[in-house]
Short mmCIF file of C-alpha atoms in Angstrom, two decimals:
data_model
loop_
_atom_site.label_atom_id
_atom_site.label_comp_id
_atom_site.label_asym_id
_atom_site.label_seq_id
_atom_site.Cartn_x
_atom_site.Cartn_y
_atom_site.Cartn_z
CA MET A 1 -12.84 36.84 53.54
CA ALA A 2 -10.34 37.59 50.48
CA GLY A 3 -8.56 34.02 50.05
CA ALA A 4 -4.66 34.06 49.59
CA GLN A 5 -3.09 33.41 46.08
CA LEU A 6 -1.64 29.77 45.58
CA ASN A 7 1.67 30.26 43.99
CA VAL A 8 1.19 28.48 41.32
CA LEU A 9 -1.41 30.68 40.24
CA VAL A 10 0.90 33.46 40.95
CA THR A 11 3.33 31.63 38.54
CA LEU A 12 1.20 30.98 35.88
CA ASP A 13 0.29 34.96 35.73
CA GLN A 14 3.87 36.27 36.14
CA ALA A 15 5.20 33.57 33.48
CA LYS A 16 7.35 34.15 30.75
CA THR A 17 5.25 33.74 26.97
CA GLN A 18 7.25 30.95 26.20
CA TRP A 19 7.33 27.08 23.77
CA TYR A 20 4.12 25.76 25.48
CA HIS A 21 2.05 28.89 25.13
CA PHE A 22 2.56 28.31 21.75
CA MET A 23 2.16 24.94 21.40
CA ALA A 24 -1.29 25.78 23.63
CA ILE A 25 -2.28 28.24 20.96
CA VAL A 26 -1.69 25.51 18.56
CA ILE A 27 -3.15 22.40 20.09
CA ALA A 28 -6.71 24.08 21.17
CA GLY A 29 -6.72 26.42 17.57
CA MET A 30 -7.03 23.29 15.41
CA GLY A 31 -10.08 23.31 16.97
CA PHE A 32 -11.22 25.81 15.78
CA PHE A 33 -9.53 25.21 12.88
CA THR A 34 -11.79 22.42 12.11
CA ASP A 35 -15.27 23.82 13.67
CA ALA A 36 -15.15 26.64 11.60
CA TYR A 37 -14.71 24.30 8.22
CA ASP A 38 -16.95 22.27 9.17
CA LEU A 39 -19.40 24.45 9.84
CA PHE A 40 -19.15 26.88 6.82
CA CYS A 41 -18.02 24.46 4.21
CA ILE A 42 -21.65 23.58 4.14
CA ALA A 43 -22.18 26.57 2.52
CA LEU A 44 -20.93 26.14 -0.83
CA VAL A 45 -22.17 23.07 -1.67
CA THR A 46 -25.75 23.99 -1.11
CA LYS A 47 -26.37 25.33 -4.31
CA LEU A 48 -24.47 21.51 -5.38
CA LEU A 49 -26.76 19.32 -3.54
CA GLY A 50 -30.13 21.54 -4.94
CA ARG A 51 -28.68 21.04 -8.52
CA ILE A 52 -27.96 17.17 -7.78
CA TYR A 53 -31.02 16.32 -5.62
CA TYR A 54 -34.35 19.04 -7.10
CA THR A 55 -32.66 19.63 -10.58
CA ASP A 56 -35.98 19.30 -13.07
CA PRO A 57 -34.49 19.55 -16.71
CA THR A 58 -37.76 20.64 -17.72
CA SER A 59 -37.58 24.08 -16.02
CA LYS A 60 -35.51 27.37 -17.11
CA ASP A 61 -33.28 27.13 -13.76
CA PRO A 62 -31.48 24.83 -12.27
CA GLY A 63 -32.70 23.00 -9.16
CA THR A 64 -32.67 24.79 -5.30
CA LEU A 65 -33.20 22.74 -1.92
CA PRO A 66 -36.71 23.45 -1.34
CA PRO A 67 -36.81 25.84 1.53
CA SER A 68 -37.13 23.33 4.76
CA VAL A 69 -34.51 21.54 3.08
CA SER A 70 -32.27 24.48 3.02
CA ALA A 71 -32.97 26.03 6.24
CA ALA A 72 -32.10 21.98 7.91
CA VAL A 73 -29.20 21.70 6.09
CA ASN A 74 -28.23 24.59 6.68
CA GLY A 75 -29.00 25.02 10.50
CA VAL A 76 -28.64 21.08 11.95
CA ALA A 77 -25.49 21.60 12.66
CA LEU A 78 -25.87 24.52 15.00
CA CYS A 79 -28.65 23.32 16.63
CA GLY A 80 -26.64 20.44 16.87
CA THR A 81 -23.53 23.51 18.16
CA LEU A 82 -26.06 24.74 21.00
CA ALA A 83 -26.38 22.04 22.64
CA GLY A 84 -22.94 20.23 22.84
CA GLN A 85 -21.75 24.43 24.44
CA LEU A 86 -23.93 23.26 26.99
CA PHE A 87 -23.71 19.84 27.31
CA PHE A 88 -19.43 20.14 27.29
CA GLY A 89 -19.65 23.19 29.33
CA TRP A 90 -20.89 22.02 32.03
CA LEU A 91 -18.97 18.68 31.74
CA GLY A 92 -15.72 20.49 31.61
CA ASP A 93 -16.44 21.53 35.28
CA LYS A 94 -17.53 18.35 36.36
CA LEU A 95 -15.09 15.85 35.42
CA GLY A 96 -12.50 18.51 34.34
CA ARG A 97 -11.19 20.44 31.44
CA LYS A 98 -9.01 17.91 29.54
CA SER A 99 -10.89 14.87 30.39
CA VAL A 100 -13.90 15.36 27.71
CA TYR A 101 -11.04 17.41 25.63
CA GLY A 102 -10.26 14.49 23.37
CA PHE A 103 -13.88 13.18 22.67
CA THR A 104 -15.55 16.46 21.16
CA LEU A 105 -12.36 15.42 18.63
CA ILE A 106 -13.10 12.24 17.52
CA LEU A 107 -16.81 13.34 17.48
CA MET A 108 -16.43 15.06 14.78
CA VAL A 109 -13.68 13.11 13.07
CA LEU A 110 -16.58 10.66 13.19
CA CYS A 111 -19.31 12.41 12.00
CA SER A 112 -17.26 14.53 9.42
CA VAL A 113 -16.76 11.41 7.57
CA ALA A 114 -20.19 10.12 7.99
CA SER A 115 -21.76 13.30 6.58
CA SER A 116 -19.73 13.00 3.26
CA LEU A 117 -21.12 9.53 3.42
CA SER A 118 -24.64 10.04 3.75
CA PHE A 119 -26.38 6.84 2.73
CA GLY A 120 -28.29 6.46 -0.75
CA HIS A 121 -29.24 7.97 -3.64
CA THR A 122 -32.30 9.51 -2.88
CA ALA A 123 -32.92 12.97 -1.84
CA LYS A 124 -34.78 12.04 0.73
CA GLY A 125 -32.03 9.50 1.42
CA VAL A 126 -29.04 11.67 1.28
CA ILE A 127 -30.52 14.75 3.14
CA GLY A 128 -31.97 13.15 5.88
CA THR A 129 -28.78 11.12 6.99
CA LEU A 130 -26.65 14.06 5.66
CA CYS A 131 -28.42 16.46 8.57
CA PHE A 132 -28.71 13.33 11.45
CA PHE A 133 -24.53 13.20 10.66
CA ARG A 134 -24.53 16.74 10.66
CA PHE A 135 -25.90 17.23 13.85
CA TRP A 136 -23.76 15.28 15.97
CA LEU A 137 -20.99 16.94 14.20
CA GLY A 138 -22.19 19.95 15.68
CA PHE A 139 -22.55 18.72 18.93
CA GLY A 140 -18.96 17.94 19.30
CA ILE A 141 -18.24 21.08 17.89
CA GLY A 142 -20.24 23.15 20.73
CA GLY A 143 -17.64 21.10 23.09
CA ASP A 144 -14.77 22.34 21.70
CA TYR A 145 -15.99 26.57 22.44
CA PRO A 146 -15.91 26.35 26.55
CA LEU A 147 -13.17 23.70 26.35
CA SER A 148 -10.47 25.51 24.49
CA ALA A 149 -11.53 29.09 25.77
CA THR A 150 -10.83 27.87 29.49
CA ILE A 151 -8.22 26.00 28.96
CA MET A 152 -6.44 28.38 27.26
CA SER A 153 -7.61 31.15 29.61
CA GLU A 154 -6.10 29.21 32.48
CA TYR A 155 -2.85 28.35 31.18
CA ALA A 156 -1.76 31.75 29.77
CA ASN A 157 -0.30 34.92 32.01
CA LYS A 158 -2.43 37.83 33.31
CA LYS A 159 -0.52 40.15 30.39
CA THR A 160 -0.87 38.57 26.94
CA ARG A 161 -3.94 36.37 27.97
CA GLY A 162 -6.39 38.22 25.76
CA ALA A 163 -4.30 37.50 22.55
CA PHE A 164 -3.68 33.50 23.03
CA ILE A 165 -7.48 33.12 23.85
CA ALA A 166 -8.30 35.61 20.77
CA ALA A 167 -5.85 33.72 18.75
CA VAL A 168 -7.29 30.47 19.22
CA PHE A 169 -10.50 32.01 18.29
CA ALA A 170 -8.46 33.57 15.35
CA MET A 171 -7.83 29.99 13.75
CA GLN A 172 -11.73 29.52 12.67
CA GLY A 173 -10.41 32.73 10.16
CA PHE A 174 -8.26 29.70 8.83
CA GLY A 175 -10.36 26.89 8.61
CA ILE A 176 -13.08 29.25 7.05
CA LEU A 177 -10.52 29.97 4.20
CA PHE A 178 -9.05 26.45 3.63
CA GLY A 179 -12.65 25.31 3.04
CA THR A 180 -12.70 27.87 0.07
CA ILE A 181 -9.13 26.58 -1.02
CA VAL A 182 -10.26 22.63 -0.48
CA ALA A 183 -13.87 24.24 -2.45
CA LEU A 184 -11.61 25.45 -5.09
CA ALA A 185 -9.09 22.84 -5.57
CA VAL A 186 -11.70 19.90 -5.51
CA SER A 187 -13.75 21.73 -8.21
CA ALA A 188 -11.59 22.66 -10.02
CA ALA A 189 -9.92 19.52 -10.24
CA PHE A 190 -13.39 18.29 -11.67
CA ARG A 191 -14.26 20.62 -14.03
CA ASN A 192 -11.19 19.77 -15.70
CA ALA A 193 -11.20 16.31 -15.79
CA TYR A 194 -15.24 16.33 -16.41
CA PRO A 195 -16.13 19.26 -19.24
CA ALA A 196 -20.03 19.85 -19.14
CA PRO A 197 -22.26 22.69 -20.30
CA PRO A 198 -23.88 25.44 -18.95
CA TYR A 199 -27.38 24.83 -17.73
CA ALA A 200 -28.56 26.78 -20.16
CA VAL A 201 -27.26 25.47 -23.38
CA ASN A 202 -28.07 21.54 -22.04
CA PRO A 203 -29.80 21.31 -18.56
CA THR A 204 -28.91 17.26 -18.51
CA ALA A 205 -25.34 17.18 -19.46
CA SER A 206 -24.34 20.03 -17.22
CA LEU A 207 -24.57 18.29 -13.71
CA VAL A 208 -21.72 15.33 -14.54
CA PRO A 209 -22.42 12.41 -12.63
CA GLU A 210 -19.26 12.94 -10.73
CA ALA A 211 -20.30 15.65 -9.36
CA ASP A 212 -21.89 13.74 -6.14
CA TYR A 213 -18.50 13.25 -5.34
CA VAL A 214 -17.72 16.43 -5.28
CA TRP A 215 -19.72 18.15 -2.03
CA ARG A 216 -18.05 14.97 -0.18
CA VAL A 217 -14.95 14.68 -0.66
CA ILE A 218 -15.12 18.50 0.49
CA LEU A 219 -17.40 17.33 3.18
CA MET A 220 -14.61 14.65 4.29
CA PHE A 221 -11.72 17.02 4.47
CA GLY A 222 -12.67 17.93 7.80
CA THR A 223 -11.55 15.05 9.35
CA VAL A 224 -7.50 15.67 8.28
CA PRO A 225 -7.03 18.41 10.76
CA ALA A 226 -9.36 16.91 13.89
CA ALA A 227 -7.17 13.74 13.26
CA LEU A 228 -4.19 15.70 13.76
CA THR A 229 -4.68 17.39 16.70
CA TYR A 230 -5.51 14.27 19.24
CA TYR A 231 -2.27 13.09 20.67
CA TRP A 232 -1.63 16.60 21.54
CA ARG A 233 -4.68 17.22 23.14
CA MET A 234 -4.42 14.18 24.96
CA LYS A 235 -0.81 14.67 26.00
CA MET A 236 -1.68 18.37 27.68
CA PRO A 237 -2.11 17.94 31.72
CA GLU A 238 -5.00 19.12 32.76
CA THR A 239 -4.98 22.95 33.96
CA ALA A 240 -3.80 23.90 37.47
CA ARG A 241 -6.84 25.92 37.94
CA TYR A 242 -8.93 23.14 37.77
CA THR A 243 -6.68 21.03 39.87
CA ALA A 244 -6.32 23.30 42.72
CA LEU A 245 -9.46 24.92 43.08
CA ILE A 246 -12.38 22.81 41.88
CA ALA A 247 -9.94 19.38 42.71
CA ARG A 248 -8.79 20.83 45.24
CA ASN A 249 -5.11 19.64 44.79
CA THR A 250 -3.08 22.02 44.73
CA LYS A 251 0.49 19.57 44.99
CA GLN A 252 -1.00 17.84 41.81
CA ALA A 253 -1.67 21.62 40.24
CA ALA A 254 2.43 22.41 41.73
CA ALA A 255 3.78 19.50 39.89
CA ASP A 256 1.92 19.41 36.86
CA MET A 257 2.86 23.13 36.07
CA THR A 258 6.49 22.97 37.80
CA LYS A 259 6.78 20.06 34.12
CA VAL A 260 5.02 22.84 31.73
CA LEU A 261 7.21 25.82 32.78
CA GLN A 262 9.99 23.81 33.40
CA LYS A 263 10.64 26.02 37.24
CA GLU A 264 10.39 24.36 40.38
CA ILE A 265 7.15 26.18 41.97
CA GLU A 266 6.90 25.86 45.83
CA ASP A 267 4.49 23.70 47.88
CA GLU A 268 1.73 25.96 48.85
CA VAL A 269 1.94 26.47 53.23
CA GLU A 270 -0.56 25.24 55.29
CA GLU A 271 -2.99 27.98 55.76
CA VAL A 272 -3.17 29.08 51.83
CA GLN A 273 -4.03 24.83 51.70
CA ARG A 274 -6.83 25.71 53.89
CA GLN A 275 -8.17 28.71 52.53
CA VAL A 276 -8.62 26.73 48.91
CA VAL A 277 -10.18 23.51 50.46
CA ALA A 278 -13.10 26.19 52.64
CA GLY A 279 -13.40 28.39 48.97
CA ASP A 280 -16.95 29.32 47.95
CA SER A 281 -19.05 26.27 46.88
CA TRP A 282 -22.17 28.06 45.79
CA GLY A 283 -23.87 27.44 42.11
CA LEU A 284 -25.13 28.96 39.12
CA PHE A 285 -28.31 28.95 40.39
CA SER A 286 -27.77 30.60 43.63
CA SER A 287 -28.49 34.15 45.07
CA GLN A 288 -24.67 34.65 45.20
CA PHE A 289 -24.28 34.21 41.61
CA LEU A 290 -26.68 36.14 40.51
CA ARG A 291 -25.69 39.07 42.72
CA ARG A 292 -21.85 38.52 41.57
CA HIS A 293 -22.38 38.02 37.89
CA GLY A 294 -25.98 37.72 36.79
CA LEU A 295 -25.70 40.79 34.80
CA HIS A 296 -21.91 39.81 33.41
CA LEU A 297 -24.15 36.24 32.01
CA LEU A 298 -27.07 38.59 30.64
CA ALA A 299 -24.39 40.80 28.76
CA THR A 300 -22.06 37.64 27.45
CA THR A 301 -25.30 35.98 26.12
CA SER A 302 -27.16 38.42 24.62
CA THR A 303 -23.64 40.04 22.91
CA TRP A 304 -23.00 36.85 21.29
CA PHE A 305 -26.79 36.03 20.68
CA LEU A 306 -27.37 39.71 18.82
CA LEU A 307 -23.79 39.15 17.45
CA ASP A 308 -24.25 35.54 15.77
CA ILE A 309 -28.18 36.40 13.88
CA ALA A 310 -25.61 39.28 11.72
CA PHE A 311 -22.60 36.98 11.37
CA TYR A 312 -23.89 33.64 10.62
CA SER A 313 -26.44 34.83 7.96
CA GLN A 314 -23.81 36.80 6.24
CA ASN A 315 -21.74 33.77 6.01
CA LEU A 316 -23.81 31.18 5.19
CA PHE A 317 -25.74 33.00 2.86
CA GLN A 318 -23.23 35.53 1.17
CA LYS A 319 -23.59 33.02 -1.89
CA ASP A 320 -26.59 34.60 -2.07
CA ILE A 321 -26.75 37.96 -1.83
CA PHE A 322 -23.57 37.85 -4.53
CA SER A 323 -25.63 35.61 -6.64
CA LYS A 324 -28.56 38.76 -6.18
CA VAL A 325 -26.05 41.74 -7.00
CA GLY A 326 -24.73 40.03 -9.69
CA TRP A 327 -21.07 39.58 -8.45
CA ILE A 328 -21.69 35.47 -9.06
CA PRO A 329 -23.13 34.68 -12.87
CA ALA A 330 -26.71 33.91 -13.17
CA ALA A 331 -26.67 30.10 -12.12
CA ARG A 332 -28.13 28.89 -15.63
CA THR A 333 -25.30 30.08 -17.17
CA MET A 334 -22.27 27.72 -15.54
CA ASN A 335 -22.36 24.02 -15.23
CA ALA A 336 -23.02 22.62 -11.28
CA ILE A 337 -19.37 22.27 -10.73
CA GLU A 338 -18.81 25.31 -12.49
CA GLU A 339 -20.80 26.85 -10.23
CA VAL A 340 -18.99 25.42 -7.08
CA PHE A 341 -15.81 26.83 -7.93
CA ARG A 342 -17.24 30.48 -8.74
CA ILE A 343 -19.19 31.03 -4.93
CA SER A 344 -15.36 29.26 -3.21
CA ARG A 345 -13.23 31.67 -5.20
CA ALA A 346 -16.00 34.38 -3.95
CA GLN A 347 -16.14 33.76 -0.61
CA ALA A 348 -12.07 32.89 -0.58
CA LEU A 349 -11.68 36.91 -1.44
CA ILE A 350 -13.99 37.37 1.93
CA ALA A 351 -11.86 35.64 4.06
CA LEU A 352 -8.72 36.78 2.82
CA CYS A 353 -9.32 40.43 2.80
CA GLY A 354 -12.17 40.98 5.38
CA THR A 355 -12.29 37.61 7.70
CA ILE A 356 -8.79 36.74 8.79
CA PRO A 357 -7.58 40.07 8.98
CA GLY A 358 -10.09 41.26 11.80
CA TYR A 359 -8.94 38.67 13.52
CA TRP A 360 -5.35 39.33 13.94
CA PHE A 361 -6.17 42.86 14.95
CA THR A 362 -7.94 41.64 17.64
CA VAL A 363 -5.08 39.17 18.97
CA ALA A 364 -2.45 42.65 18.75
CA LEU A 365 -4.51 44.74 20.11
CA ILE A 366 -6.83 43.15 22.43
CA ASP A 367 -4.46 43.28 25.60
CA VAL A 368 -3.68 47.36 24.86
CA MET A 369 -7.28 48.51 23.52
CA GLY A 370 -9.16 45.98 26.11
CA ARG A 371 -12.12 44.03 25.01
CA PHE A 372 -15.04 45.87 26.05
CA TRP A 373 -13.39 49.09 23.76
CA ILE A 374 -12.91 46.10 20.71
CA GLN A 375 -16.43 45.05 21.27
CA LEU A 376 -18.24 48.31 21.53
CA MET A 377 -16.34 49.53 18.06
CA GLY A 378 -17.01 46.42 15.88
CA PHE A 379 -20.60 46.40 16.86
CA LEU A 380 -20.96 50.37 16.29
CA MET A 381 -18.59 49.74 12.63
CA MET A 382 -20.74 46.30 11.97
CA THR A 383 -23.60 49.31 12.05
CA VAL A 384 -22.83 51.78 10.17
CA PHE A 385 -21.08 49.74 7.40
CA MET A 386 -24.75 47.82 7.08
CA ILE A 387 -26.56 50.89 6.79
CA ALA A 388 -23.77 51.74 4.34
CA LEU A 389 -24.99 48.73 2.28
CA ALA A 390 -28.94 48.94 3.05
CA VAL A 391 -29.50 53.02 1.85
CA PRO A 392 -28.06 52.82 -1.18
CA TYR A 393 -28.73 48.64 -1.90
CA GLU A 394 -29.92 49.73 -5.87
CA HIS A 395 -27.08 51.43 -6.53
CA TRP A 396 -24.66 48.53 -5.43
CA THR A 397 -26.67 46.13 -7.86
CA HIS A 398 -25.51 47.77 -10.72
CA PRO A 399 -22.81 45.80 -12.64
CA ALA A 400 -20.42 49.00 -12.18
CA HIS A 401 -20.97 49.32 -8.32
CA HIS A 402 -20.18 45.63 -7.47
CA THR A 403 -16.77 46.06 -6.51
CA GLY A 404 -17.62 48.84 -3.62
CA PHE A 405 -20.09 46.42 -2.87
CA VAL A 406 -18.19 43.76 -1.96
CA VAL A 407 -15.05 46.42 -0.22
CA LEU A 408 -17.87 47.45 2.39
CA TYR A 409 -19.26 43.55 2.19
CA GLY A 410 -15.73 42.31 3.99
CA LEU A 411 -15.12 45.24 6.23
CA THR A 412 -18.47 44.41 8.32
CA PHE A 413 -16.34 41.15 8.22
CA PHE A 414 -13.19 42.51 9.19
CA PHE A 415 -15.36 44.54 11.97
CA ALA A 416 -17.32 41.55 12.98
CA ASN A 417 -13.72 39.77 13.79
CA PHE A 418 -11.94 43.04 15.28
CA GLY A 419 -14.77 43.15 17.18
CA PRO A 420 -17.21 41.16 19.05
CA ASN A 421 -17.05 38.06 17.36
CA SER A 422 -13.03 37.61 18.58
CA THR A 423 -13.95 39.87 22.06
CA THR A 424 -17.33 38.09 23.18
CA PHE A 425 -15.83 34.55 22.78
CA VAL A 426 -12.92 36.08 24.75
CA VAL A 427 -14.90 37.61 27.94
CA PRO A 428 -17.14 34.52 29.41
CA ALA A 429 -13.61 32.69 30.11
CA GLU A 430 -11.59 35.14 32.21
CA ILE A 431 -15.23 36.82 34.27
CA PHE A 432 -16.90 34.15 36.02
CA PRO A 433 -15.10 31.70 38.50
CA ALA A 434 -13.06 28.93 37.66
CA ARG A 435 -15.70 26.07 38.96
CA LEU A 436 -18.51 27.72 36.86
CA ARG A 437 -16.50 29.27 34.17
CA SER A 438 -16.63 26.27 31.43
CA THR A 439 -20.29 26.53 32.13
CA CYS A 440 -21.10 29.94 32.00
CA HIS A 441 -18.86 29.96 28.44
CA GLY A 442 -20.58 27.22 27.36
CA ALA A 443 -23.82 29.23 28.18
CA SER A 444 -22.86 32.33 26.25
CA ALA A 445 -21.36 30.20 23.19
CA ALA A 446 -24.97 28.51 23.10
CA ALA A 447 -26.83 32.18 23.45
CA GLY A 448 -24.72 32.88 20.41
CA LYS A 449 -25.40 29.72 18.22
CA ALA A 450 -29.34 30.27 18.94
CA GLY A 451 -28.93 33.71 17.58
CA ALA A 452 -26.60 31.90 14.60
CA ILE A 453 -29.79 29.67 14.49
CA VAL A 454 -32.19 32.45 13.92
CA GLY A 455 -29.98 34.20 11.53
CA ALA A 456 -29.54 30.44 9.40
CA PHE A 457 -33.59 30.53 9.74
CA GLY A 458 -34.58 33.82 9.37
CA PHE A 459 -32.45 35.22 6.74
CA LEU A 460 -33.34 32.85 4.11
CA TYR A 461 -36.89 33.98 4.57
CA ALA A 462 -36.76 37.28 4.80
CA ALA A 463 -33.93 38.08 2.43
CA GLN A 464 -37.27 36.73 -0.44
CA ASP A 465 -37.76 39.67 -2.68
CA PRO A 466 -41.68 40.64 -1.91
CA LYS A 467 -42.63 40.52 -5.43
CA LYS A 468 -40.18 37.82 -7.16
CA PRO A 469 -39.20 35.21 -4.84
CA ASP A 470 -37.50 31.91 -5.46
CA HIS A 471 -39.22 29.16 -6.23
CA GLY A 472 -40.80 27.37 -3.18
CA TYR A 473 -40.44 30.50 -0.74
CA ALA A 474 -43.37 32.94 0.43
CA PRO A 475 -42.28 36.67 -0.48
CA GLY A 476 -39.76 38.19 2.41
CA ILE A 477 -38.90 41.93 3.04
CA GLY A 478 -35.89 41.78 0.19
CA ILE A 479 -31.94 42.23 1.14
CA ARG A 480 -32.41 46.14 1.51
CA ASN A 481 -34.55 45.46 4.36
CA THR A 482 -32.82 42.58 5.95
CA LEU A 483 -29.89 44.66 6.10
CA PHE A 484 -31.74 46.82 7.55
CA LEU A 485 -32.37 44.56 9.90
CA LEU A 486 -28.97 43.16 10.72
CA ALA A 487 -27.80 46.90 11.36
CA GLY A 488 -30.32 47.27 14.13
CA THR A 489 -29.23 43.82 15.85
CA ASN A 490 -25.86 44.98 15.79
CA PHE A 491 -27.02 48.47 17.51
CA LEU A 492 -28.37 46.52 19.82
CA GLY A 493 -25.17 44.33 20.39
CA MET A 494 -23.42 47.87 21.07
CA ILE A 495 -25.83 48.19 23.54
CA MET A 496 -25.25 45.10 25.87
CA SER A 497 -21.93 45.57 25.35
CA LEU A 498 -22.29 48.09 28.14
CA PHE A 499 -22.38 45.71 30.47
CA VAL A 500 -19.77 43.68 30.05
CA PRO A 501 -16.49 44.17 32.32
CA GLU A 502 -13.07 44.77 31.06
CA SER A 503 -10.09 42.21 32.71
CA LYS A 504 -8.06 43.25 30.75
CA GLY A 505 -4.68 42.82 32.88
CA LYS A 506 -6.49 40.92 35.92
CA SER A 507 -5.75 37.67 37.38
CA LEU A 508 -8.31 35.36 36.21
CA GLU A 509 -8.99 35.64 40.87
CA GLU A 510 -9.21 39.14 40.81
CA ILE A 511 -11.64 39.54 37.86
CA SER A 512 -14.26 36.76 39.20
CA LYS A 513 -13.31 37.50 42.46
CA GLU A 514 -12.66 33.70 43.09
CA ASN A 515 -12.66 32.57 47.19
CA VAL A 516 -13.71 36.04 47.68
CA GLY A 517 -16.73 36.49 50.93
CA ASP A 518 -19.96 38.00 49.60
CA ASP A 519 -18.93 40.91 51.46
CA THR A 520 -16.00 41.92 50.26
CA ALA A 521 -17.21 41.21 46.38
CA ASP A 522 -20.22 43.83 47.32
CA ALA A 523 -18.46 46.24 48.46
CA PRO A 524 -17.51 49.26 46.18
CA ALA A 525 -13.47 48.95 44.63
CA ARG A 526 -10.94 51.55 45.56
CA VAL A 527 -10.02 54.21 43.07
#
C-alpha cells in the first residue's frame, strides 16, 4: 500500500527558495570548505617536510619523504575519512542528523591544531604524531559527507534540490583554493623575512630553521572555518524527514518546519499519521533492500570508487606531475620555502581555472540536465582528456608545450567537478529511504575514499620512471602509462554510471519509494 505524503514534507518539497535554504548551504558548505582545506593542504607541504626531516647535505638533491612515509602522510587522513563516513553515516540514521553534526566539527578543530603541533624535532616523532592526528582529523571529516548531504537533501525543495546539494559540495573548490592562498601568503612572508640561497648553491643555508613553522601554520589554519561554523550548526533544527519518518513524531516535525519556513503547517490527519508509524522497517541487509536498492548502491559505490582513484591521485600528486613536465623548476634550483611558494601558485591556478568553475557549472545545470547526463558526460570527457595527455606525453614535456599540458590537465579537473565528483555526492543523498539515507551515503562515500586510497598510494609508485625512479622507490610504469590507467578507470566509471537512476524533479519519498509496499515498488512504472 502506498503511504500518503505528509503535509510537512509536501510543504518542504514545494517551498520557494528563501533565506533558510542559503543559510543551510553556507552552514553545511563551510564544513566541506574545511574538509577540502584539511585534506588537500598536506599536498602543499610534503616537499617541505622531506627537505626539513630527510635532507642529506652531501646529496646533490634536497631530501624527499621516503616512499612509505610519503604514502602514510598523504593517505592516512583518507583512511580516517573512510572510517568516519561509515561510522557517522550509520550514527546519523540512528541518533539523528543534527545530534552528531557538531561533534564532527569539534573533532576536526582539535585534530587540525594537534597535527600542526606534532611533537618532537626528529623525523620519526614528528611524522608519527602528524599521521596519528591526521587519521582522526580524517575521521571527523568523514562524518561531514553523509550528514551534510543528507541534511541538505532533506531541507531542500524538489525543484532545486540538486543545485542546493551540489552547492554544499562546491564549497570544496573554495577550500582547495583557500589552502593554496594561505600557503602562498605564509611562504611569501617567510621567504621575504628569511631569505636563503637555492639548494644547489648552499644545501645547508637553503633550509632556514624557521621553515619548520611554515607547514605548521598552513595546517593549523584549517581550524578557523570549522570553529566559525559550530554555533550555527547547533542552531539548526533536526530535519523534518528524520523527525517524522524515523523518530515518528509528525507534530514535532511540523512545529520545527513552521519556525524554519515561517509558515503554518497543518497537523496530519489520524490516518496519515498511522501510515507513517506503520511504515516499512526493513534494513540494509534485508532482501527487500537488495531487491529495491541493491543495484543503486552498487552503482553509487562503484562510480564514486572509480572517480576518486583519478581525482585524488591528480590532486595529491599534481605537484609531482608539474615537476616532471618542467612547469615547476627542479628542486635543487630553489630554497625550501621558495618551493612551497611555487607549488602553491601552480595549484592555485588549477583551482581557479579548472576546479572551481566545474563545481559551479554543476550547481547551475544539475536541475536542468539531470544527474545522469552530467555524470556520464564528466566521465567521458575525463577519459578523453587523460588520453589526450597520455598519447603525446613526450610532446608535453618540452618547455614550449607546458601551457598546453596545463590547459588539458585543468580541463580534466573541470569535467571531474562538472561531472561525477559532484553527482556522486548528490545522488546517494536522494535515492535511498530516509532511515537508511545517511548510512547508504556514508557507504558510497567510503567506497570513494577506498578509491582515493588506491589513488594516493598506487599513483605514488605507479608514476615512477621505469628506468630512473626517485630515490628509495622501485621502478614504476611511468606517468604516461599511469595516465592511460586513469583513463581506463574513468571509462569504467562511465559504464557503471548507466545504472545510476535519475532523481531530478522528484520528491525524496517518490524516488526512494518510501512507505510503499513491495508489490507496488516492484510493479513496472507507468509511462
